[in-house]
Short mmCIF file of C-alpha atoms in Angstrom, two decimals:
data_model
loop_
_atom_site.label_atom_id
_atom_site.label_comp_id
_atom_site.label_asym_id
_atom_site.label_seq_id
_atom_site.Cartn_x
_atom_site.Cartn_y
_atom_site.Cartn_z
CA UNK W 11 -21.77 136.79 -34.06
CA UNK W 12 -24.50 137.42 -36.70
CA UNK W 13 -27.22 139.52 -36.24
CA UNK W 14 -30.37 139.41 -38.91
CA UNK W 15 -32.37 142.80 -39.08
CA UNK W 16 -31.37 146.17 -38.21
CA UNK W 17 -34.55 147.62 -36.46
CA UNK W 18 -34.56 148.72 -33.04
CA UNK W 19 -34.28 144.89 -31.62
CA UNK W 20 -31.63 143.89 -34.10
CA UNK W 21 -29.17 147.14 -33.21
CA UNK W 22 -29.90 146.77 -29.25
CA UNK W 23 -28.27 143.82 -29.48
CA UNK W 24 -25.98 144.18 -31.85
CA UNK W 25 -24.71 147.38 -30.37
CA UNK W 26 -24.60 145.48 -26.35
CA UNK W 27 -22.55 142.66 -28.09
CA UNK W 28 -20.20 144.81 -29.31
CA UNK W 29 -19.36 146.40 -26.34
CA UNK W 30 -19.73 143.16 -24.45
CA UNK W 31 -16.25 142.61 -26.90
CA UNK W 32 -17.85 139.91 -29.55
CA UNK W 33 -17.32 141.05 -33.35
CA UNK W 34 -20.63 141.56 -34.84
CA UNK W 35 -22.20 141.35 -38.20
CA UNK W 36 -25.12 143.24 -38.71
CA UNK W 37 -27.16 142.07 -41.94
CA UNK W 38 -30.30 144.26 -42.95
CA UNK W 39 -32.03 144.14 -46.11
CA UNK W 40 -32.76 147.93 -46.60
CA UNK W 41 -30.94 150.23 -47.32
CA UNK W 42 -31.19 152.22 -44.00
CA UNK W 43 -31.13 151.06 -40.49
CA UNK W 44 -34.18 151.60 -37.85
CA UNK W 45 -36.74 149.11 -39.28
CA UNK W 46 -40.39 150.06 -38.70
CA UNK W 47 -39.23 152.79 -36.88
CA UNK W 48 -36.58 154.68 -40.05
CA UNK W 49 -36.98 157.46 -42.02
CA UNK W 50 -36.67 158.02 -46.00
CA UNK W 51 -36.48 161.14 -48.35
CA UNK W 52 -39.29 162.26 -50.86
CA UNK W 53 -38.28 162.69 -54.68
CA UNK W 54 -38.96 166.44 -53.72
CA UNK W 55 -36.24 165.89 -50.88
CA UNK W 56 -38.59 166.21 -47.73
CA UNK W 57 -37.42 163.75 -44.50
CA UNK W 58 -40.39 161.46 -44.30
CA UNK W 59 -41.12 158.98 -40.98
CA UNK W 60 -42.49 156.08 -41.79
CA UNK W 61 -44.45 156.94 -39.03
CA UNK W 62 -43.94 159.17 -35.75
CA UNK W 63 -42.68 156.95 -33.05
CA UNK W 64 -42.42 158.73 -29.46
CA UNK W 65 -40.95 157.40 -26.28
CA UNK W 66 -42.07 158.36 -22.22
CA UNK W 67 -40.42 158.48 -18.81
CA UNK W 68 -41.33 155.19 -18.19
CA UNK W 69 -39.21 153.62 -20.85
CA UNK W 70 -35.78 153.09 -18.98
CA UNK W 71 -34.38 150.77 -21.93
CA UNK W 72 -34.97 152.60 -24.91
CA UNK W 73 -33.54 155.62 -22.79
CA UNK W 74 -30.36 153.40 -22.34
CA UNK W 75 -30.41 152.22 -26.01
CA UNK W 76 -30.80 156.55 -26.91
CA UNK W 77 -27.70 156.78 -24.57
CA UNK W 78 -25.59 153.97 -25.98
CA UNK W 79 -26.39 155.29 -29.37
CA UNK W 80 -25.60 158.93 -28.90
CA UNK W 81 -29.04 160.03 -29.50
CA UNK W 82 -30.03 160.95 -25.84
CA UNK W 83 -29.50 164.57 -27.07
CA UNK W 84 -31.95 163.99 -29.97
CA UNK W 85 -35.04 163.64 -28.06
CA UNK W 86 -36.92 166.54 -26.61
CA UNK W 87 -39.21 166.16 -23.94
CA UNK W 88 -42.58 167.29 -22.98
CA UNK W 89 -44.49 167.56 -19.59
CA UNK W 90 -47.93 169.32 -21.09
CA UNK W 91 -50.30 166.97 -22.76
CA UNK W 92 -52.94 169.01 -25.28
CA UNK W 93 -56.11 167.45 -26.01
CA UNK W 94 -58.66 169.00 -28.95
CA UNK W 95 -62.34 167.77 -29.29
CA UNK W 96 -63.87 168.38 -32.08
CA UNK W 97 -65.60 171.95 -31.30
CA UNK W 98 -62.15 173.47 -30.83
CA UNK W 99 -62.68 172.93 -26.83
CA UNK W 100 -58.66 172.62 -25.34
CA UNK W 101 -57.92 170.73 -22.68
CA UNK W 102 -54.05 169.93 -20.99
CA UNK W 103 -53.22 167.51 -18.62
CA UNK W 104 -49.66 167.77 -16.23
CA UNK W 105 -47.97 166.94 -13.59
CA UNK W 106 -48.28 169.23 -10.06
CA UNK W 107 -46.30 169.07 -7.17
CA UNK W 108 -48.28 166.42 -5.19
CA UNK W 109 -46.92 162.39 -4.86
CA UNK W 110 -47.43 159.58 -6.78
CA UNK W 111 -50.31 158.93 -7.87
CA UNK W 112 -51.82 162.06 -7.06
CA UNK W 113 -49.76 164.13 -9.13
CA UNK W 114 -52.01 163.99 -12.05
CA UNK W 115 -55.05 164.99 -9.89
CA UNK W 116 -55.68 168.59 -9.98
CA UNK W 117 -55.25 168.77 -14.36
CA UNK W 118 -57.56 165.87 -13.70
CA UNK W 119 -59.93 167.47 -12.28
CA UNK W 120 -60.37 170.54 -14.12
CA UNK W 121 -59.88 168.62 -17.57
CA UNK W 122 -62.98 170.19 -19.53
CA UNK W 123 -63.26 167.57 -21.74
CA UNK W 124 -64.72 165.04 -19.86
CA UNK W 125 -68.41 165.36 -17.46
CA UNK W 126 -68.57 164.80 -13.69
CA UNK W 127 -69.26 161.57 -14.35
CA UNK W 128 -66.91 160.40 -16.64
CA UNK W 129 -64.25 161.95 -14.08
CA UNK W 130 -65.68 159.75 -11.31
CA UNK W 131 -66.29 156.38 -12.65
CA UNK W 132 -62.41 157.12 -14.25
CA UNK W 133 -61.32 158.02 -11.00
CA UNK W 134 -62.32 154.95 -9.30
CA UNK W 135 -60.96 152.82 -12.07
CA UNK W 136 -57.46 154.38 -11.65
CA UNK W 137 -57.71 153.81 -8.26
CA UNK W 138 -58.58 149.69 -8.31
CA UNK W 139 -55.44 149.75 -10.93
CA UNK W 140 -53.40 151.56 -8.14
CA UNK W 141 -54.04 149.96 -4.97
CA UNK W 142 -53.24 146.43 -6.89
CA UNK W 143 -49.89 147.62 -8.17
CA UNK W 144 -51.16 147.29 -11.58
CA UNK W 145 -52.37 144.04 -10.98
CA UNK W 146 -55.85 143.85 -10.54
CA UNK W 147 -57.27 140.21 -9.06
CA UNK W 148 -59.90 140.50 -12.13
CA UNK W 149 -57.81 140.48 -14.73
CA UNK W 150 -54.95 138.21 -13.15
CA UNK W 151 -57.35 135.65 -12.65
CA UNK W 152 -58.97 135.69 -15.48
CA UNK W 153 -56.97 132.89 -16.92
CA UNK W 154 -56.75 133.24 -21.14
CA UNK W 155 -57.08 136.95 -20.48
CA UNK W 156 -60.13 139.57 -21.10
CA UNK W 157 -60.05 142.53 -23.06
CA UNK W 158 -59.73 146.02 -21.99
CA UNK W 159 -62.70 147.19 -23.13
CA UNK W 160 -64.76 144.03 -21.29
CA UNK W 161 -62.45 145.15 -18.30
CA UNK W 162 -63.65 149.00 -18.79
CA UNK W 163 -67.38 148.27 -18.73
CA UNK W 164 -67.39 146.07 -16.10
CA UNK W 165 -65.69 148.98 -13.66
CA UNK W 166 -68.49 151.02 -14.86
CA UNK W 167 -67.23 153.93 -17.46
CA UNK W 168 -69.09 155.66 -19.45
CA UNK W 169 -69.78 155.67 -22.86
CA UNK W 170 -67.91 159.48 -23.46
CA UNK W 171 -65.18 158.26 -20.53
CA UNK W 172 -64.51 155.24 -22.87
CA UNK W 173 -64.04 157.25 -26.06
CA UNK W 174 -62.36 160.33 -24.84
CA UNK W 175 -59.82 158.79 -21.67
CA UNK W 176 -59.13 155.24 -22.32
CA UNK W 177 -59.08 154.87 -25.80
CA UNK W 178 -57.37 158.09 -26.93
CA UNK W 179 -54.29 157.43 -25.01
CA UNK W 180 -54.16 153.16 -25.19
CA UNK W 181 -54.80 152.50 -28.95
CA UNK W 182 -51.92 155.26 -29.32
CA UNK W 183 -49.65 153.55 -27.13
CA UNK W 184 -50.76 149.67 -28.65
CA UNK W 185 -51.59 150.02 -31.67
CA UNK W 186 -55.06 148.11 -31.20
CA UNK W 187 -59.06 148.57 -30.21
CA UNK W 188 -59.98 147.91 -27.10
CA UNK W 189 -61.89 144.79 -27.65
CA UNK W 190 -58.99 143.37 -29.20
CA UNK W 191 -56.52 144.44 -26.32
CA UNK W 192 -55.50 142.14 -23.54
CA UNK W 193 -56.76 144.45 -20.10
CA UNK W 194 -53.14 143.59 -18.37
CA UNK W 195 -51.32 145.44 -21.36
CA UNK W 196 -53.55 148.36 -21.24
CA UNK W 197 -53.37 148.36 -17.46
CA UNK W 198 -49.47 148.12 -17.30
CA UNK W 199 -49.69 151.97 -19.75
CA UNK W 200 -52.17 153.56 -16.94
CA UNK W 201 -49.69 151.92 -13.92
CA UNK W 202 -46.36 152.36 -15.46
CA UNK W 203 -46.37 155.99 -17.21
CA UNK W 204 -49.37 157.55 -15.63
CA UNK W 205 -50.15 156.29 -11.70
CA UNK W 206 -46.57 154.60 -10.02
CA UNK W 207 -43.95 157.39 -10.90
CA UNK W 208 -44.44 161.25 -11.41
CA UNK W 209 -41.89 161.49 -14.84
CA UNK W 210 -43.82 157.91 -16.69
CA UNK W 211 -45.95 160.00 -18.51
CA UNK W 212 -43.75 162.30 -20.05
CA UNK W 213 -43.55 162.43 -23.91
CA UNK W 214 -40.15 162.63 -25.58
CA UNK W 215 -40.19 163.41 -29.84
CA UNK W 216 -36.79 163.23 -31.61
CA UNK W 217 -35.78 166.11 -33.19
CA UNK W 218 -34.82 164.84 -36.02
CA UNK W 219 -35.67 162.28 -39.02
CA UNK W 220 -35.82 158.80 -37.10
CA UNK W 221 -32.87 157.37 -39.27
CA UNK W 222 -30.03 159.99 -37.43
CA UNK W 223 -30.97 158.36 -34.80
CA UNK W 224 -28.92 155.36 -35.37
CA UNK W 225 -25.76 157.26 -36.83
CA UNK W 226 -24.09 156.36 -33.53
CA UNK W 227 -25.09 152.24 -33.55
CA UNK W 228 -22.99 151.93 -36.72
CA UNK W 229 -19.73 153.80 -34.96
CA UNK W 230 -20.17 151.68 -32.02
CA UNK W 231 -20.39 148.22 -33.54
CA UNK W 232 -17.18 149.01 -36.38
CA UNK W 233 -15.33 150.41 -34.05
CA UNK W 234 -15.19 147.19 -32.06
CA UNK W 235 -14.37 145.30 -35.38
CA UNK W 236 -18.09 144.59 -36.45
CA UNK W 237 -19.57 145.02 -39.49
CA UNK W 238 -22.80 146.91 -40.80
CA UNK W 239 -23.89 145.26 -44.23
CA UNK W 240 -26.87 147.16 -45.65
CA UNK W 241 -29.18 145.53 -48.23
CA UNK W 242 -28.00 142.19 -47.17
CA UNK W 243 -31.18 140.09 -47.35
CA UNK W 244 -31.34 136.37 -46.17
CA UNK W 245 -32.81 133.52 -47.77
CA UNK W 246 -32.80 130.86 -44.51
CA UNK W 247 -30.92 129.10 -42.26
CA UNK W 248 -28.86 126.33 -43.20
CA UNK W 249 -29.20 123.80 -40.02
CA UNK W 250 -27.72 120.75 -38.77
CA UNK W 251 -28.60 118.43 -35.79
CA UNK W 252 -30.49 121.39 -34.13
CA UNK W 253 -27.62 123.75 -34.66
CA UNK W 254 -27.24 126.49 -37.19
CA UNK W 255 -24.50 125.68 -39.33
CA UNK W 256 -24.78 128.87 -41.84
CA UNK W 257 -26.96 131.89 -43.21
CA UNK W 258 -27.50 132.36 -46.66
CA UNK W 259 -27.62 135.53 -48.24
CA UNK W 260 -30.00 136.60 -51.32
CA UNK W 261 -26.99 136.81 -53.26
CA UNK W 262 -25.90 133.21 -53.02
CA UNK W 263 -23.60 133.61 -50.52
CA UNK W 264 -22.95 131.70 -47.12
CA UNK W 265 -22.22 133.46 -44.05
CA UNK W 266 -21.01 131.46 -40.91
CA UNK W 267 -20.41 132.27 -37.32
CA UNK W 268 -20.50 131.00 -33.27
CA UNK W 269 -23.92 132.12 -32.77
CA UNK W 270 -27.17 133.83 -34.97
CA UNK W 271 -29.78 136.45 -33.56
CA UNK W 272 -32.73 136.78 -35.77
CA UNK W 273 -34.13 139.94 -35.11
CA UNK W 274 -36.78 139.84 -37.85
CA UNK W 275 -41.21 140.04 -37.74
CA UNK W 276 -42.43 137.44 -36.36
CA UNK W 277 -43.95 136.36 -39.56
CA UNK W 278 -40.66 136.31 -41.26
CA UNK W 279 -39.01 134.00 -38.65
CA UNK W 280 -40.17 130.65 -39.82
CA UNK W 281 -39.92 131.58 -43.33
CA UNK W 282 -35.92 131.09 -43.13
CA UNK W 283 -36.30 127.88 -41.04
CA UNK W 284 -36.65 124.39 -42.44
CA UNK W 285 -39.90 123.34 -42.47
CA UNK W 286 -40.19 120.30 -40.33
CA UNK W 287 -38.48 122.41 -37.30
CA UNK W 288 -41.02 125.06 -37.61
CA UNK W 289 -43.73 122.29 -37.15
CA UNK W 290 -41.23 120.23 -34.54
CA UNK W 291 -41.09 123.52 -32.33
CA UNK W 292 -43.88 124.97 -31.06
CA UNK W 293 -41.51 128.25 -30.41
CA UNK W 294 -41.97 128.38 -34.21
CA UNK W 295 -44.72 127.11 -35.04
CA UNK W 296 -47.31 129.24 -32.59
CA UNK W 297 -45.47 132.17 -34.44
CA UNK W 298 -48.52 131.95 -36.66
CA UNK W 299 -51.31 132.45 -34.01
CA UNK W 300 -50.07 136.23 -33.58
CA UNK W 301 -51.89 138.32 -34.99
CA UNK W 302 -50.53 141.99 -36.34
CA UNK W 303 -52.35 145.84 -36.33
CA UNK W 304 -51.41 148.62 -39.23
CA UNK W 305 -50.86 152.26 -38.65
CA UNK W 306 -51.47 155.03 -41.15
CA UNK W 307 -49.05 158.07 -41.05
CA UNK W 308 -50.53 160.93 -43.35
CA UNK W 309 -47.94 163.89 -43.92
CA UNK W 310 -49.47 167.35 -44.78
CA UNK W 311 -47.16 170.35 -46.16
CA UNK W 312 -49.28 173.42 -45.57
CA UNK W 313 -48.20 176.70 -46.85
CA UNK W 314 -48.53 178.96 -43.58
CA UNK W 315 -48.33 177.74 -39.90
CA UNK W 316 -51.44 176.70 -39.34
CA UNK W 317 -50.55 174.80 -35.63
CA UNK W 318 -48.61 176.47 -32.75
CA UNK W 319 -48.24 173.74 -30.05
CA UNK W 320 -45.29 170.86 -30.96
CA UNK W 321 -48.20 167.97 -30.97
CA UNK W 322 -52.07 167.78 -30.49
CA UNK W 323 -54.22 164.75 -29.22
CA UNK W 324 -57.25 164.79 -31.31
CA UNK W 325 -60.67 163.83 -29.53
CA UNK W 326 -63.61 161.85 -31.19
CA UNK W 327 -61.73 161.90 -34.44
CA UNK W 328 -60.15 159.67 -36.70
CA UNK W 329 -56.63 161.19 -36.46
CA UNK W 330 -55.14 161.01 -33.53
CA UNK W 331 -52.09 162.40 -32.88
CA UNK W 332 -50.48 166.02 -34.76
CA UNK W 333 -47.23 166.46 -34.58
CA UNK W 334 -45.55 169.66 -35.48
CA UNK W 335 -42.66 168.58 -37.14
CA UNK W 336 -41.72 172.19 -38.54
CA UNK W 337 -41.52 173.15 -34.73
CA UNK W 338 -40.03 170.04 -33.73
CA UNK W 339 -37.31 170.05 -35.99
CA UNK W 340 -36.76 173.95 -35.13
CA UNK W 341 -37.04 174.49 -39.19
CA UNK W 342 -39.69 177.70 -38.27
CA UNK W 343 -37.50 180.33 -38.87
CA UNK W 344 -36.15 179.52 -41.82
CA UNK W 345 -39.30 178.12 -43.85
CA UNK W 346 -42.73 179.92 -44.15
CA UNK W 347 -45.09 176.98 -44.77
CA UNK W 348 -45.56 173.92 -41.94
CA UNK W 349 -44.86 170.60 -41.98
CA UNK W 350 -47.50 168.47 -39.97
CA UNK W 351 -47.44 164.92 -39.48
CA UNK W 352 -50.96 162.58 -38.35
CA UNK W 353 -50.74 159.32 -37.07
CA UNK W 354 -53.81 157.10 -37.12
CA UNK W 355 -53.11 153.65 -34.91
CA UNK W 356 -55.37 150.74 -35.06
CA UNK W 357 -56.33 151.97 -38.51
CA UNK W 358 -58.50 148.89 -39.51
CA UNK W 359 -61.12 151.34 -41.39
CA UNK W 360 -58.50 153.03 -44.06
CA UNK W 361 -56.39 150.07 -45.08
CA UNK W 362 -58.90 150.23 -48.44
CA UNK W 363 -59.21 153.91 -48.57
CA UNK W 364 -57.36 155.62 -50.93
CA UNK W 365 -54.53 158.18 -50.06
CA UNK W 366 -56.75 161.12 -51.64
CA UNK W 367 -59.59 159.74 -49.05
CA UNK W 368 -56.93 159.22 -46.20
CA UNK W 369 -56.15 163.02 -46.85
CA UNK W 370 -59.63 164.48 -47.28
CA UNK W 371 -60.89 162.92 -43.94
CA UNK W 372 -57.93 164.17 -41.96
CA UNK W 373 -57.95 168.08 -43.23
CA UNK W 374 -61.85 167.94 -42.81
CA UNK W 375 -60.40 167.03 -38.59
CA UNK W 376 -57.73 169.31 -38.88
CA UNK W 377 -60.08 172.19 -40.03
CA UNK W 378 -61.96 171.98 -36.64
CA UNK W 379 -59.42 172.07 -34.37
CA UNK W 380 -56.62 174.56 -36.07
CA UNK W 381 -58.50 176.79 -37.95
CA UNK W 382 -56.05 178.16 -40.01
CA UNK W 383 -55.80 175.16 -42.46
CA UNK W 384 -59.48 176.02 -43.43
CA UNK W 385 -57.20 179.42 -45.21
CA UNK W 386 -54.05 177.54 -45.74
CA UNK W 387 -53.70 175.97 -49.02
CA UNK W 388 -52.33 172.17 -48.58
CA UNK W 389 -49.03 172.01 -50.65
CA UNK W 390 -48.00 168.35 -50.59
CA UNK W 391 -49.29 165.19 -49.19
CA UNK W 392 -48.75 161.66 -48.44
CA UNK W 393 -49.53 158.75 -46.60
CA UNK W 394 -47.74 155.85 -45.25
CA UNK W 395 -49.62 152.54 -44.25
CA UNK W 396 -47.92 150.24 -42.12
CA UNK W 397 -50.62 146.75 -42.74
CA UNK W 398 -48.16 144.77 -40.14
CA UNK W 399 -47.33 147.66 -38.12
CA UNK W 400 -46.78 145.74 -34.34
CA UNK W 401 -48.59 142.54 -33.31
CA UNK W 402 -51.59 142.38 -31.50
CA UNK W 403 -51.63 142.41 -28.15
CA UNK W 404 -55.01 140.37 -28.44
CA UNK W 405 -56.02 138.67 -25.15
CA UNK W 406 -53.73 135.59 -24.05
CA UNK W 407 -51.29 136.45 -26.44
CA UNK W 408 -48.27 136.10 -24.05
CA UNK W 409 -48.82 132.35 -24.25
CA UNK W 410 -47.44 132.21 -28.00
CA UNK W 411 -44.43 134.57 -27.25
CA UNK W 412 -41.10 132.74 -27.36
CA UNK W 413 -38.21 133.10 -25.11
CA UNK W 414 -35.05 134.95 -26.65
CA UNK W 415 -32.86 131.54 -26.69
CA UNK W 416 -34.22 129.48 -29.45
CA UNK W 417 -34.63 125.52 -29.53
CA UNK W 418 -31.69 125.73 -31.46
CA UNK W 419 -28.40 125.37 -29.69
CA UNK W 420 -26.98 128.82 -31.23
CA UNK W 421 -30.02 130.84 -32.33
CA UNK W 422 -31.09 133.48 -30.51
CA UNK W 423 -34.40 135.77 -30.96
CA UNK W 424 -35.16 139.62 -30.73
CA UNK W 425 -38.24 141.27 -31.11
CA UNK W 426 -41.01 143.37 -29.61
CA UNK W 427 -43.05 140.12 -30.23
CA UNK W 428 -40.79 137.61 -27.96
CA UNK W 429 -41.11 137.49 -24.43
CA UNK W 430 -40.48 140.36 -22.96
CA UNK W 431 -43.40 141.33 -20.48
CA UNK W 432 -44.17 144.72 -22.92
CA UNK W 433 -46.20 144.63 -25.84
CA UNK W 434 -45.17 145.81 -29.40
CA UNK W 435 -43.52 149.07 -28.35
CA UNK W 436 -40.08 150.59 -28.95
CA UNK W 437 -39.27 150.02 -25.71
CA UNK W 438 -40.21 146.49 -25.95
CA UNK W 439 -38.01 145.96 -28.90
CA UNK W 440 -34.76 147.07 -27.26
CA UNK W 441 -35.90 145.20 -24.53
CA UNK W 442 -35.75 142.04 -26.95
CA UNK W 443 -32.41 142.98 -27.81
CA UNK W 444 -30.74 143.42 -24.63
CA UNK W 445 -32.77 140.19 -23.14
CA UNK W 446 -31.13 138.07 -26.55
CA UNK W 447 -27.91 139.91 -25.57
CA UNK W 448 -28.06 138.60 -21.97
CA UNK W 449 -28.54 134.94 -23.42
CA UNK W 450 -25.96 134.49 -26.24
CA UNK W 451 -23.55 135.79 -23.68
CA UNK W 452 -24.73 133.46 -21.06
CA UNK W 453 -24.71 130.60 -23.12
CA UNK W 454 -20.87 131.65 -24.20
CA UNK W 455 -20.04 131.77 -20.00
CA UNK W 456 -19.84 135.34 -19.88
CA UNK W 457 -22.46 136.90 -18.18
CA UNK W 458 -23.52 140.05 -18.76
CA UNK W 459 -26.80 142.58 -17.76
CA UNK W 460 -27.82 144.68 -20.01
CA UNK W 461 -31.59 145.09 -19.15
CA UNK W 462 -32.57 148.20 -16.83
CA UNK W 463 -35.23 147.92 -14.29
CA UNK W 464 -38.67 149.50 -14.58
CA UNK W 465 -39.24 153.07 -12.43
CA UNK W 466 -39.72 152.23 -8.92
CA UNK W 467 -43.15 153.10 -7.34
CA UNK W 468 -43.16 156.57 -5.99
CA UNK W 469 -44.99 158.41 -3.00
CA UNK W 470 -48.35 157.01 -2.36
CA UNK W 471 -47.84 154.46 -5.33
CA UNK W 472 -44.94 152.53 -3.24
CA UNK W 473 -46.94 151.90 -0.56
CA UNK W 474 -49.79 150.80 -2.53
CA UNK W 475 -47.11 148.28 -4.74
CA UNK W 476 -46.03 147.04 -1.38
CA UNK W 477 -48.82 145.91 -0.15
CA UNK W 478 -50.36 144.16 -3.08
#
C-alpha cells in the first residue's frame, strides 16, 4: 500500500491501514510530516506554526486520529470563550448547567458585546437552525445552494449581529466570507459545536509545535513494517487499462504496490494523472471548479507579557484570533518576553501587503485590546501566508467533491476536499483518511470501520433532531 502526502488525510489513513495489518509506504515531499497543518524552526531557533490550527468537542475523528497518534495528551482544552471589541470592552461566552441547546443561554444573554436587538434577531435564527436539526427547509431546498450571508439577511440580523456573531466565529472555522460560504456549511458549525451537544463548542490548542504531534504516526506505521519516506516527491502515475501500474518518484525511481491513496491538494491531483483521464473523468476533471481561500498567520515576539488569557477573539478587527503561545506552551516561567501568535482567515485583503504592513496593522489591533504592547517593545516578527490555505466552501460546491474510491480500479483519494459531508477542516481531513481507509480495505474483502459518528443530539436538541 502506497500512500502520497503526509498531511493530516495522508497519515489518517496511513496510520488505520497499518493497524488494519497492510504494510504501508508513506511518501511526502517535505521534510516534516503534518502538511498545512506542521510546524518549522526560525534561523533564530523559535517553533513556528505555519498557522494555529485548533480542534472542538464536536470533532469525534480528529479526537480518534489525536488518540491513535498518542497526541490526545497534547491538546488542552478550553470551556471560556473571550471576545475583545475594539474599545477594550470583554465579553465571555460558556457553557451553564441547563440542556441542550439552552446551555449557552444565560452567557448569551448577558454578552455585552452585542445590543438587544442583535441578541433577538440571533436568537431566533439559532432557534429556526435548531428546531430543523440543522437542516433548515430554506437552505435544503434551495437547490445549487445560497450563501450564508444571503441566508443571514433574509432571517433578519442586523448589520452589528452580522459582523460581531456570525462572522467572527464562521470565517474562523471556514476559512471564507460569508457571501462566498455555502449557508448548510455555516449552519452545520452553529448545529454541531454550538446548539445539539453541550461539549461541541469547546476549544482544544496543542501544547506544543504542531509537528510533535505526529511523532506517534511514524511509530505506529514502522512498527507494523511500513515505511515513512520524507522528501519523497512524485512526478505522476504511471497507468494502464484504468489501473495504476506504478508511482514515480522525483528522483527517477518507480515505486509499485496493490493499491495507491493520493492524499494530495486538490489542485495537485490531476497534475500526476495522464491527461486524457483527467478530461475522461469528471472525478478529475471538476477538480478544477474548486476554488481555494489563504490564511495569514503573523507571529509577534514581544519583550514583556503583554496578554494574560491563553487566546483572544478579536471584534471588528482584522486579526482575529490571539493565541498565547508563551502560556500555551507553559514556557512563562522560564522566559520574560511573550510569544503571541494572530491568525487572519479569509485574508483576501493582505495577500499583496507586505509583511512590514501585515505587522503594523495587527500591533495597531493589538494596542487596543492589550494595552501593554503600546509599552512593550516588539522583538521579532513574521508572517506566514497560506494563498491555498483550504478550498472554498463556495455555494454548491459538494457537487464537484469526489468519492474516496477513484475511477481507477486501485486508486484511492483523501482529502478535506473529497466527499466527506465537512468542509476544509482538520476534522474533515482525517475524516478523508479513515473514509479512503474504509474503501481500499473494502475493495481488498476486508472490511473495516474506522469512521466515528458525529455527537448525538442532547437534551432539548434530541427532541428537536427527532422530529425534523
Amino acid at each position: 500500500m502506497i500512500v502520497i502526502g503526509g498531511g493530516l488525510a495522508g497519515l489518517s489513513s496511513a496510520v488505520a491501514l497499518a493497524e488494519a495489518g497492510l504494510r504501508v509506504r508513506l511518501l511526502e515531499r517535505r521534510p516534516h510530516l503534518g502538511g498545512r497543518a506542521a510546524s518549522y524552526v526560525l534561523p533564530g531557533g523559535e517553533h513556528v506554526d505555519n498557522c494555529q490550527h485548533v480542534t472542538l468537542g464536536c470533532c469525534t475523528n480528529l479526537e480518534d486520529f489525536y488518540r491513535r497518534a498518542g497526541a490526545a495528551d497534547k491538546i488542552r482544552f478550553f470551556d471560556t470563550l473571550c471576545f475583545a471589541a475594539p474599545d477594550g470592552q470583554r465579553g465571555t461566552m460558556k457553557a451553564a448547567p441547563l440542556p441542550a441547546p439552552l446551555h449557552m443561554s444565560v452567557s448569551f444573554a448577558t454578552f455585552p458585546l452585542l445590543s438587544f436587538a442583535d441578541k433577538r434577531g440571533i436568537a431566533g435564527a439559532l432557534l429556526a437552525i435548531t428546531r430543523c436539526g440543522g437542516h433548515p427547509a430554506d437552505v435544503s431546498e434551495s437547490g445549487a445552494g445560497i450563501s450564508m450571508l444571503d441566508w443571514l439577511k433574509k432571517h433578519r440580523q442586523t448589520d452589528r449581529a452580522i459582523r460581531r456573531f456570525w462572522e467572527v466565529i464562521l470565517v474562523s472555522a471556514l476559512d471564507e466570507d460569508l457571501d462566498r460560504m455555502d449557508a448548510q456549511y455555516g449552519i452545520d458549525v452553529f448545529w454541531k459545536a454550538f446548539l445539539s451537544t453541550r461539549a461541541g463548542y469547546r476549544i482544544g490548542i496543542p501544547r506544543v509545535p504542531l509537528g510533535d504531534l505526529y511523532d506517534g504516526c511514524r511509530e505506529a506505521i514502522t512498527s507494523r513494517g511500513g515505511e515513512v519516506i520524507l522528501r519523497a516527491g512524485v512526478r505522476g502515475f504511471r497507468v494502464t487499462n484504468g489501473r495504476i501500474e506504478g508511482v514515480e518518484r522525483e528522483d527517477g525511481t518507480m515505486e509499485t504496490a496493490d493499491y495507491y491513496l493520493a492524499a494530495v491538494p486538490q489542485d495537485v491531483l490531476p497534475e500526476l494523472l495522464p491527461v486524457e483521464i483527467v478530461d475522461r473523468e469528471p472525478a478529475f476533471s471538476n477538480l478544477k471548479k474548486l476554488q481555494t481561500s489563504p490564511i495569514t498567520g503573523v507571529h509577534l515576539w514581544f519583550d514583556r507579557v503583554v496578554m494574560n488569557e491563553p487566546f483572544l477573539t478579536l471584534l471588528d478587527a482584522t486579526t482575529q484570533w490571539v493565541f498565547n503561545k508563551t502560556q500555551l506552551y507553559g514556557e512563562g516561567k522560564e522566559n520574560s518576553g511573550q510569544y503571541l501568535q494572530l491568525v487572519i482567515s479569509a485574508s483576501y485583503k493582505l495577500t499583496q501587503r507586505s509583511r512590514q504592513e501585515i505587522i503594523a496593522l495587527c500591533l495597531e489591533e493589538l494596542r487596543n485590546v492589550l494595552p501593554a504592547t503600546r509599552e512593550a517593545v516588539l522583538v521579532k516578527g513574521t508572517v506566514v501566508k497560506e494563498m491555498s490555505a483550504t478550498f472554498s466552501p463556495a455555494p454548491g460546491s459538494d457537487q464537484w467533491r469526489p468519492a474516496q474510491k477513484s475511477p481507477l480500479a486501485n486508486l484511492f483519494l483523501a482529502g478535506d476536499w473529497t466527499a466527506t459531508g465537512w468542509p476544509s477542516t482538520m476534522e474533515g481531513a482525517v475524516r478523508s483518511g479513515y473514509l479512503a481507509a474504509e474503501a481500499v480495505l473494502s475493495d481488498a474483502g476486508a472490511p473495516g470501520k474506522f469512521l466515528q459518528p458525529d455527537l448525538k443530539p442532547e437534551g432539548l436538541a434530541r427532541w428537536w433532531a427527532q422530529e425534523s
